[in-house]
CSV table of C-alpha atoms in Angstrom, one decimal:
chain,number,residue,atom,x,y,z
K,1,MET,CA,-31.7,63.1,-44.2
K,2,LYS,CA,-33.7,66.2,-43.3
K,3,VAL,CA,-35.1,67.0,-39.9
K,4,THR,CA,-37.4,69.8,-38.8
K,5,VAL,CA,-36.2,72.4,-36.3
K,6,GLY,CA,-38.1,73.2,-33.1
K,7,ILE,CA,-36.7,76.1,-31.1
K,8,SER,CA,-36.8,76.0,-27.3
K,9,ASN,CA,-37.1,79.3,-25.6
K,10,ARG,CA,-36.1,79.4,-21.9
K,11,HIS,CA,-38.4,77.2,-19.9
K,12,VAL,CA,-38.9,75.3,-16.6
K,13,HIS,CA,-39.8,71.8,-15.7
K,14,VAL,CA,-41.1,71.2,-12.1
K,15,THR,CA,-41.8,68.5,-9.7
K,16,LYS,CA,-45.3,68.2,-8.3
K,17,GLU,CA,-43.9,69.3,-4.9
K,18,HIS,CA,-42.3,72.4,-6.3
K,19,LEU,CA,-45.4,73.2,-8.4
K,20,GLU,CA,-47.4,73.3,-5.2
K,21,ILE,CA,-45.0,75.6,-3.5
K,22,LEU,CA,-45.1,78.0,-6.5
K,23,PHE,CA,-48.8,77.8,-7.3
K,24,GLY,CA,-50.5,76.5,-4.2
K,25,GLU,CA,-51.6,73.2,-2.7
K,26,ASN,CA,-53.0,70.5,-5.1
K,27,TYR,CA,-52.4,72.9,-8.0
K,28,GLU,CA,-52.3,71.3,-11.5
K,29,LEU,CA,-50.7,72.7,-14.6
K,30,GLN,CA,-53.2,74.0,-17.2
K,31,VAL,CA,-52.5,73.1,-20.9
K,32,LEU,CA,-51.9,76.1,-23.1
K,33,ARG,CA,-51.1,74.0,-26.1
K,34,PRO,CA,-49.5,70.6,-26.7
K,35,VAL,CA,-46.0,70.5,-28.0
K,36,ASN,CA,-44.8,68.0,-30.6
K,37,GLN,CA,-43.3,65.5,-28.2
K,38,PRO,CA,-46.2,63.1,-27.2
K,39,GLY,CA,-47.8,63.9,-23.9
K,40,GLN,CA,-45.9,67.1,-23.3
K,41,PHE,CA,-47.4,70.6,-23.3
K,42,ALA,CA,-46.7,74.3,-22.9
K,43,SER,CA,-48.6,75.2,-19.7
K,44,VAL,CA,-50.5,78.4,-19.1
K,45,GLU,CA,-48.4,79.0,-16.0
K,46,LYS,CA,-45.3,81.2,-16.0
K,47,VAL,CA,-42.7,81.9,-13.4
K,48,SER,CA,-39.8,84.2,-12.8
K,49,ILE,CA,-36.2,82.9,-12.5
K,50,GLU,CA,-33.8,84.9,-10.4
K,51,THR,CA,-30.2,85.0,-9.3
K,52,SER,CA,-28.3,87.6,-7.1
K,53,LYS,CA,-27.4,89.3,-10.4
K,54,SER,CA,-30.7,89.5,-12.4
K,55,LYS,CA,-34.2,88.2,-13.0
K,56,ILE,CA,-36.1,87.0,-16.0
K,57,ASP,CA,-39.9,87.2,-15.9
K,58,GLY,CA,-42.5,85.3,-17.9
K,59,VAL,CA,-40.7,81.9,-18.1
K,60,ARG,CA,-43.1,79.2,-19.2
K,61,ILE,CA,-43.5,75.9,-17.4
K,62,LEU,CA,-43.5,72.8,-19.7
K,63,GLY,CA,-45.8,70.1,-18.4
K,64,PRO,CA,-46.5,67.6,-17.2
K,65,VAL,CA,-44.7,67.6,-13.9
K,66,ARG,CA,-41.5,65.6,-13.8
K,67,PRO,CA,-39.4,63.8,-11.2
K,68,TYR,CA,-37.0,66.7,-11.2
K,69,THR,CA,-37.1,70.5,-11.4
K,70,GLN,CA,-35.0,72.0,-14.2
K,71,VAL,CA,-34.5,75.4,-15.7
K,72,GLU,CA,-33.3,75.5,-19.3
K,73,VAL,CA,-31.8,78.8,-20.5
K,74,SER,CA,-29.7,80.0,-23.3
K,75,LYS,CA,-26.1,81.2,-22.8
K,76,THR,CA,-27.4,84.7,-23.5
K,77,ASP,CA,-29.8,84.3,-20.6
K,78,ALA,CA,-27.1,82.8,-18.5
K,79,ILE,CA,-24.8,85.8,-19.0
K,80,LYS,CA,-27.6,88.1,-18.0
K,81,LEU,CA,-28.2,86.0,-14.9
K,82,GLY,CA,-24.5,85.7,-14.0
K,83,LEU,CA,-24.6,81.9,-14.3
K,84,ASN,CA,-22.3,79.5,-16.1
K,85,PRO,CA,-24.6,76.4,-16.6
K,86,PRO,CA,-23.2,73.3,-18.1
K,87,VAL,CA,-24.4,71.8,-21.4
K,88,ARG,CA,-26.6,68.9,-20.3
K,89,ASP,CA,-29.3,66.4,-21.4
K,90,SER,CA,-32.6,66.8,-19.5
K,91,GLY,CA,-32.4,65.3,-16.0
K,92,ASP,CA,-28.6,65.2,-15.8
K,93,LEU,CA,-28.4,67.9,-13.2
K,94,LYS,CA,-25.5,67.0,-10.9
K,95,GLY,CA,-23.3,70.0,-10.4
K,96,SER,CA,-25.4,72.3,-12.6
K,97,GLU,CA,-26.2,75.9,-11.5
K,98,PRO,CA,-28.4,77.0,-8.6
K,99,ILE,CA,-31.3,79.3,-9.3
K,100,THR,CA,-34.5,80.6,-7.7
K,101,ILE,CA,-37.9,80.1,-9.3
K,102,ILE,CA,-40.7,82.4,-8.2
K,103,GLY,CA,-44.4,81.8,-8.6
K,104,PRO,CA,-47.5,83.6,-7.4
K,105,CYS,CA,-47.7,81.6,-4.1
K,106,GLY,CA,-44.0,81.0,-3.3
K,107,LYS,CA,-40.5,80.6,-4.4
K,108,VAL,CA,-38.2,77.6,-4.7
K,109,LYS,CA,-34.4,77.8,-4.6
K,110,ILE,CA,-32.9,74.8,-6.3
K,111,GLU,CA,-29.2,74.2,-5.5
K,112,GLU,CA,-28.7,72.6,-8.9
K,113,GLY,CA,-30.9,72.4,-12.0
K,114,CYS,CA,-30.1,75.3,-14.3
K,115,ILE,CA,-28.6,74.0,-17.6
K,116,LEU,CA,-28.0,74.8,-21.2
K,117,ALA,CA,-29.8,72.1,-23.1
K,118,THR,CA,-27.8,69.8,-25.4
K,119,ARG,CA,-28.7,70.2,-29.0
K,120,HIS,CA,-30.7,67.0,-29.7
K,121,ILE,CA,-32.9,65.2,-32.2
K,122,HIS,CA,-35.9,63.2,-31.0
K,123,MET,CA,-36.7,59.9,-32.8
K,124,THR,CA,-38.2,56.5,-32.2
K,125,PRO,CA,-36.0,53.4,-32.1
K,126,GLU,CA,-37.5,52.5,-35.4
K,127,GLU,CA,-36.6,55.8,-37.0
K,128,ARG,CA,-33.1,55.5,-35.5
K,129,LYS,CA,-32.6,52.1,-37.1
K,130,LYS,CA,-33.9,53.3,-40.4
K,131,LEU,CA,-31.5,56.2,-40.4
K,132,GLY,CA,-28.6,53.9,-39.6
K,133,LEU,CA,-28.0,55.6,-36.3
K,134,GLU,CA,-28.2,52.6,-33.9
K,135,GLY,CA,-25.1,52.9,-31.7
K,136,VAL,CA,-24.5,56.5,-32.8
K,137,SER,CA,-25.0,59.0,-30.0
K,138,LYS,CA,-24.1,62.3,-31.8
K,139,VAL,CA,-24.4,63.6,-35.3
K,140,ASN,CA,-23.5,66.7,-37.3
K,141,VAL,CA,-26.2,68.8,-38.8
K,142,LYS,CA,-25.9,71.2,-41.8
K,143,ILE,CA,-27.6,74.5,-41.9
K,144,GLU,CA,-28.0,76.5,-45.1
K,145,GLY,CA,-28.2,80.3,-45.4
K,146,GLU,CA,-26.3,83.5,-45.0
K,147,LYS,CA,-25.2,82.4,-41.5
K,148,GLY,CA,-25.1,78.7,-42.3
K,149,GLY,CA,-22.7,76.1,-41.1
K,150,ILE,CA,-22.5,72.8,-39.3
K,151,MET,CA,-23.7,72.2,-35.7
K,152,LYS,CA,-21.8,69.4,-34.1
K,153,GLU,CA,-22.5,67.6,-30.8
K,154,VAL,CA,-26.2,67.1,-31.7
K,155,HIS,CA,-27.3,64.2,-29.5
K,156,ILE,CA,-29.8,61.5,-30.6
K,157,LYS,CA,-32.6,61.0,-28.1
K,158,SER,CA,-34.5,57.8,-28.9
K,159,ALA,CA,-37.7,56.9,-27.2
K,160,ASP,CA,-40.9,55.0,-28.2
K,161,ALA,CA,-43.1,58.1,-27.7
K,162,SER,CA,-41.1,60.5,-29.9
K,163,TYR,CA,-41.9,63.1,-32.6
K,164,TYR,CA,-39.0,63.3,-35.1
K,165,GLU,CA,-37.7,66.8,-34.6
K,166,MET,CA,-34.4,68.6,-33.7
K,167,HIS,CA,-34.4,70.8,-30.6
K,168,ILE,CA,-32.1,73.8,-30.3
K,169,ASP,CA,-32.1,76.8,-28.1
K,170,THR,CA,-32.6,80.4,-29.1
K,171,ASP,CA,-28.9,81.2,-29.3
K,172,ASP,CA,-28.4,78.4,-31.9
K,173,ALA,CA,-31.5,79.5,-33.7
K,174,ASN,CA,-30.5,83.1,-33.9
K,175,ALA,CA,-26.8,82.5,-34.7
K,176,PHE,CA,-27.8,80.3,-37.7
K,177,LEU,CA,-30.9,82.4,-38.6
K,178,LEU,CA,-33.2,79.5,-38.1
K,179,THR,CA,-36.9,79.7,-37.3
K,180,ASN,CA,-39.4,77.0,-36.2
K,181,ASN,CA,-40.2,74.3,-38.8
K,182,ASP,CA,-37.1,75.1,-40.9
K,183,GLN,CA,-35.6,72.0,-42.5
K,184,VAL,CA,-31.9,71.1,-41.8
K,185,GLU,CA,-29.8,68.1,-42.8
K,186,ILE,CA,-28.4,65.4,-40.7
K,187,LEU,CA,-25.0,64.5,-42.1
K,188,ILE,CA,-25.2,60.8,-41.6
K,189,GLY,CA,-21.9,58.9,-42.0
K,190,LYS,CA,-20.0,62.2,-42.5
K,191,GLU,CA,-17.6,63.2,-39.8
K,192,TYR,CA,-16.1,66.6,-40.3
K,193,GLU,CA,-13.0,67.0,-38.4
O,1,MET,CA,-4.5,78.3,-39.3
O,2,LYS,CA,-5.7,79.7,-36.0
O,3,VAL,CA,-7.4,83.1,-35.5
O,4,THR,CA,-8.4,84.9,-32.3
O,5,VAL,CA,-12.1,85.7,-31.7
O,6,GLY,CA,-13.3,89.2,-30.9
O,7,ILE,CA,-17.0,89.4,-30.0
O,8,SER,CA,-19.0,92.5,-31.1
O,9,ASN,CA,-21.8,93.4,-28.8
O,10,ARG,CA,-24.5,95.6,-30.3
O,11,HIS,CA,-23.0,99.0,-31.2
O,12,VAL,CA,-23.5,102.1,-33.3
O,13,HIS,CA,-21.3,104.0,-35.8
O,14,VAL,CA,-22.3,107.6,-36.5
O,15,THR,CA,-21.6,110.4,-38.9
O,16,LYS,CA,-20.3,113.7,-37.5
O,17,GLU,CA,-23.6,115.3,-38.4
O,18,HIS,CA,-25.6,112.7,-36.5
O,19,LEU,CA,-23.2,112.8,-33.5
O,20,GLU,CA,-23.9,116.6,-33.2
O,21,ILE,CA,-27.7,116.0,-33.2
O,22,LEU,CA,-27.3,113.3,-30.6
O,23,PHE,CA,-24.7,115.0,-28.3
O,24,GLY,CA,-24.7,118.6,-29.3
O,25,GLU,CA,-22.9,121.0,-31.6
O,26,ASN,CA,-19.2,120.4,-32.3
O,27,TYR,CA,-19.3,117.4,-30.0
O,28,GLU,CA,-16.4,114.9,-30.3
O,29,LEU,CA,-16.4,111.3,-29.2
O,30,GLN,CA,-14.3,110.5,-26.1
O,31,VAL,CA,-12.1,107.4,-26.2
O,32,LEU,CA,-13.0,104.9,-23.6
O,33,ARG,CA,-10.5,102.3,-24.9
O,34,PRO,CA,-8.9,101.5,-28.2
O,35,VAL,CA,-10.1,98.3,-29.9
O,36,ASN,CA,-7.8,96.0,-31.8
O,37,GLN,CA,-8.5,97.4,-35.3
O,38,PRO,CA,-6.0,100.3,-35.8
O,39,GLY,CA,-7.5,103.8,-35.2
O,40,GLN,CA,-10.8,102.5,-33.9
O,41,PHE,CA,-12.1,102.9,-30.3
O,42,ALA,CA,-15.0,102.2,-28.0
O,43,SER,CA,-16.2,105.6,-27.1
O,44,VAL,CA,-17.4,106.8,-23.7
O,45,GLU,CA,-20.7,107.7,-25.3
O,46,LYS,CA,-23.8,105.5,-25.3
O,47,VAL,CA,-27.2,105.9,-26.9
O,48,SER,CA,-30.5,104.2,-27.0
O,49,ILE,CA,-31.9,102.4,-30.0
O,50,GLU,CA,-35.6,102.3,-30.5
O,51,THR,CA,-38.4,101.0,-32.7
O,52,SER,CA,-42.1,101.1,-32.4
O,53,LYS,CA,-41.9,97.7,-30.6
O,54,SER,CA,-39.1,98.1,-28.1
O,55,LYS,CA,-36.0,100.0,-27.0
O,56,ILE,CA,-32.5,99.0,-26.0
O,57,ASP,CA,-30.5,101.4,-23.7
O,58,GLY,CA,-26.8,101.7,-23.2
O,59,VAL,CA,-25.6,101.0,-26.7
O,60,ARG,CA,-22.0,102.1,-27.2
O,61,ILE,CA,-20.8,104.2,-30.1
O,62,LEU,CA,-17.7,102.9,-31.8
O,63,GLY,CA,-15.4,105.7,-33.0
O,64,PRO,CA,-14.2,107.5,-34.9
O,65,VAL,CA,-17.1,109.1,-36.8
O,66,ARG,CA,-17.8,107.5,-40.2
O,67,PRO,CA,-19.3,108.6,-43.5
O,68,TYR,CA,-22.4,106.6,-42.6
O,69,THR,CA,-24.5,105.9,-39.5
O,70,GLN,CA,-25.0,102.2,-38.8
O,71,VAL,CA,-26.5,100.1,-36.0
O,72,GLU,CA,-25.2,96.6,-35.6
O,73,VAL,CA,-27.4,94.3,-33.6
O,74,SER,CA,-27.7,90.5,-33.0
O,75,LYS,CA,-30.7,88.6,-34.3
O,76,THR,CA,-31.7,88.2,-30.6
O,77,ASP,CA,-31.8,92.0,-30.4
O,78,ALA,CA,-33.6,92.3,-33.7
O,79,ILE,CA,-36.4,90.0,-32.5
O,80,LYS,CA,-36.8,92.1,-29.4
O,81,LEU,CA,-36.9,95.2,-31.6
O,82,GLY,CA,-39.3,93.7,-34.1
O,83,LEU,CA,-36.8,94.2,-36.9
O,84,ASN,CA,-35.6,91.8,-39.7
O,85,PRO,CA,-32.2,93.3,-40.6
O,86,PRO,CA,-30.2,91.8,-43.4
O,87,VAL,CA,-26.7,90.2,-42.9
O,88,ARG,CA,-24.3,92.8,-44.3
O,89,ASP,CA,-20.8,94.1,-44.4
O,90,SER,CA,-20.2,97.5,-42.8
O,91,GLY,CA,-21.4,100.4,-44.9
O,92,ASP,CA,-23.6,98.2,-47.2
O,93,LEU,CA,-26.8,99.6,-46.0
O,94,LYS,CA,-29.1,99.8,-49.0
O,95,GLY,CA,-32.5,98.4,-48.0
O,96,SER,CA,-31.5,97.6,-44.4
O,97,GLU,CA,-33.8,98.3,-41.5
O,98,PRO,CA,-34.9,101.7,-40.1
O,99,ILE,CA,-34.2,102.6,-36.5
O,100,THR,CA,-34.2,105.6,-34.1
O,101,ILE,CA,-31.0,106.5,-32.2
O,102,ILE,CA,-31.5,108.6,-29.1
O,103,GLY,CA,-28.8,110.7,-27.4
O,104,PRO,CA,-28.9,113.2,-24.6
O,105,CYS,CA,-29.4,116.1,-26.9
O,106,GLY,CA,-31.6,114.7,-29.6
O,107,LYS,CA,-32.7,111.8,-31.7
O,108,VAL,CA,-32.0,110.6,-35.2
O,109,LYS,CA,-34.3,108.3,-37.2
O,110,ILE,CA,-32.4,106.6,-40.0
O,111,GLU,CA,-34.5,105.1,-42.7
O,112,GLU,CA,-31.9,102.4,-43.3
O,113,GLY,CA,-28.8,101.4,-41.4
O,114,CYS,CA,-29.7,98.6,-39.0
O,115,ILE,CA,-27.9,95.4,-39.9
O,116,LEU,CA,-26.7,92.0,-38.6
O,117,ALA,CA,-23.0,92.1,-39.2
O,118,THR,CA,-21.4,89.5,-41.5
O,119,ARG,CA,-19.1,87.1,-39.7
O,120,HIS,CA,-15.6,88.3,-40.8
O,121,ILE,CA,-11.9,88.1,-40.4
O,122,HIS,CA,-9.7,91.2,-40.5
O,123,MET,CA,-6.2,90.8,-42.1
O,124,THR,CA,-3.7,92.7,-44.1
O,125,PRO,CA,-3.1,92.0,-47.8
O,126,GLU,CA,0.2,90.4,-46.8
O,127,GLU,CA,-1.5,88.1,-44.3
O,128,ARG,CA,-4.1,87.2,-46.8
O,129,LYS,CA,-1.3,86.3,-49.3
O,130,LYS,CA,0.6,84.3,-46.7
O,131,LEU,CA,-2.6,82.3,-45.9
O,132,GLY,CA,-3.3,81.5,-49.5
O,133,LEU,CA,-6.5,83.5,-49.4
O,134,GLU,CA,-6.0,85.9,-52.3
O,135,GLY,CA,-9.1,85.8,-54.4
O,136,VAL,CA,-11.0,83.9,-51.6
O,137,SER,CA,-13.8,86.0,-50.2
O,138,LYS,CA,-15.3,83.5,-47.7
O,139,VAL,CA,-13.9,80.8,-45.5
O,140,ASN,CA,-15.2,78.1,-43.1
O,141,VAL,CA,-14.1,78.2,-39.5
O,142,LYS,CA,-14.0,75.3,-37.1
O,143,ILE,CA,-15.0,75.7,-33.4
O,144,GLU,CA,-14.2,73.1,-30.8
O,145,GLY,CA,-16.2,72.4,-27.6
O,146,GLU,CA,-19.4,71.1,-26.3
O,147,LYS,CA,-21.4,73.3,-28.7
O,148,GLY,CA,-18.8,73.2,-31.4
O,149,GLY,CA,-19.2,73.1,-35.2
O,150,ILE,CA,-18.3,75.0,-38.3
O,151,MET,CA,-19.2,78.6,-39.1
O,152,LYS,CA,-19.6,79.1,-42.8
O,153,GLU,CA,-20.0,82.4,-44.7
O,154,VAL,CA,-17.1,84.0,-42.8
O,155,HIS,CA,-15.9,87.0,-45.0
O,156,ILE,CA,-12.3,88.0,-45.4
O,157,LYS,CA,-11.8,91.7,-44.9
O,158,SER,CA,-8.4,92.8,-46.1
O,159,ALA,CA,-7.0,96.3,-45.5
O,160,ASP,CA,-3.5,97.7,-44.8
O,161,ALA,CA,-4.4,98.9,-41.3
O,162,SER,CA,-5.7,95.6,-39.9
O,163,TYR,CA,-5.4,93.5,-36.8
O,164,TYR,CA,-5.7,89.8,-37.6
O,165,GLU,CA,-8.9,88.8,-35.7
O,166,MET,CA,-12.2,87.2,-36.4
O,167,HIS,CA,-15.3,89.3,-35.5
O,168,ILE,CA,-18.6,87.6,-34.6
O,169,ASP,CA,-21.7,88.8,-32.9
O,170,THR,CA,-23.0,87.7,-29.5
O,171,ASP,CA,-25.4,85.2,-31.0
O,172,ASP,CA,-22.6,83.3,-32.7
O,173,ALA,CA,-20.4,83.6,-29.6
O,174,ASN,CA,-23.1,82.3,-27.3
O,175,ALA,CA,-24.3,79.5,-29.6
O,176,PHE,CA,-20.8,78.2,-29.9
O,177,LEU,CA,-19.8,79.0,-26.3
O,178,LEU,CA,-17.0,81.3,-27.4
O,179,THR,CA,-15.5,84.1,-25.4
O,180,ASN,CA,-13.1,86.9,-26.4
O,181,ASN,CA,-9.6,85.8,-27.3
O,182,ASP,CA,-10.6,82.1,-27.9
O,183,GLN,CA,-8.7,80.6,-30.8
O,184,VAL,CA,-10.6,79.0,-33.7
O,185,GLU,CA,-9.4,77.4,-36.9
O,186,ILE,CA,-9.7,78.7,-40.4
O,187,LEU,CA,-10.3,75.7,-42.7
O,188,ILE,CA,-8.2,76.8,-45.5
O,189,GLY,CA,-8.7,74.8,-48.7
O,190,LYS,CA,-11.5,72.8,-47.2
O,191,GLU,CA,-14.9,73.4,-48.5
O,192,TYR,CA,-17.6,71.5,-46.6
O,193,GLU,CA,-20.7,71.0,-48.7
């Protein structure tokens, strides 16, 4: 079964409260462009992310605002920043890395919230059922090409409002020479030891 | 069969002629530290690599001088530099990307020579025989962990003066959360489709 690849560059999710510290009172995120997951969008707004070791500018906020603030980086970014973030699903932030987010109006230091995102595939419950993946939390995905291989530990994220798509970070994309909208294959029912 | 991982950061190999343009007449590379492959070393000398789009400073030269000049980058670096280098074995530079190398005494523009290095495992012909890999040019390698999987297209490089070790670039290392001296498993006799 094929799935289309969407590559996530480093990005930030923010609470309404943190957005107002970063961009000012009653500020609202401006939509730059919708992303494939329903209701979500790349915002016009960018921030810097900083640690005692380094700083990365121009990190886009993904909207809308969320109940938690979260910074998703690649391992390459994390090494530059001197962090060792855990591999986590969105919102699972307990014990993740601290980082400072800097906007034009202020900065927010979060004590936890910087993660490496889990490789994952979005699908509706109906799609999950059709693929025979009910009760299956992780799959293996095969990538063709000169630096091909198999990605394991790809989580299934099932929700009613979903666009069927596999999300990976820039390290996975660059290691496997993948670009946006490439097709890869979910190895359903095949467990490679 | 296990093999130890060695991670190659971006680096440059130079001819004697190019070294003299970059560092001055009769210049010789200084050994910073030997690397595991016999006779090879990380040199004290660093250069910048530049394209019309971007520049990366502090790129180490690996010695000794070679019959060809070659710049090995990751795909992450290549995107920053605006290049699309092919995946190649060392010295196989026909049609690879142009790049400018800048040293303290001069610069060299090579019309080809910038590549993404093939994933590869160094071994002696005796080790190759012992592993049952005579006549086998590529293997699959299994990586454990939270971002584990299987790397395909891992080339066998067999030479008398070899240290048994798998070389990958920083993209592969960071995608699979590997660090230097990690142990991974060659899947001998197992071809995963």
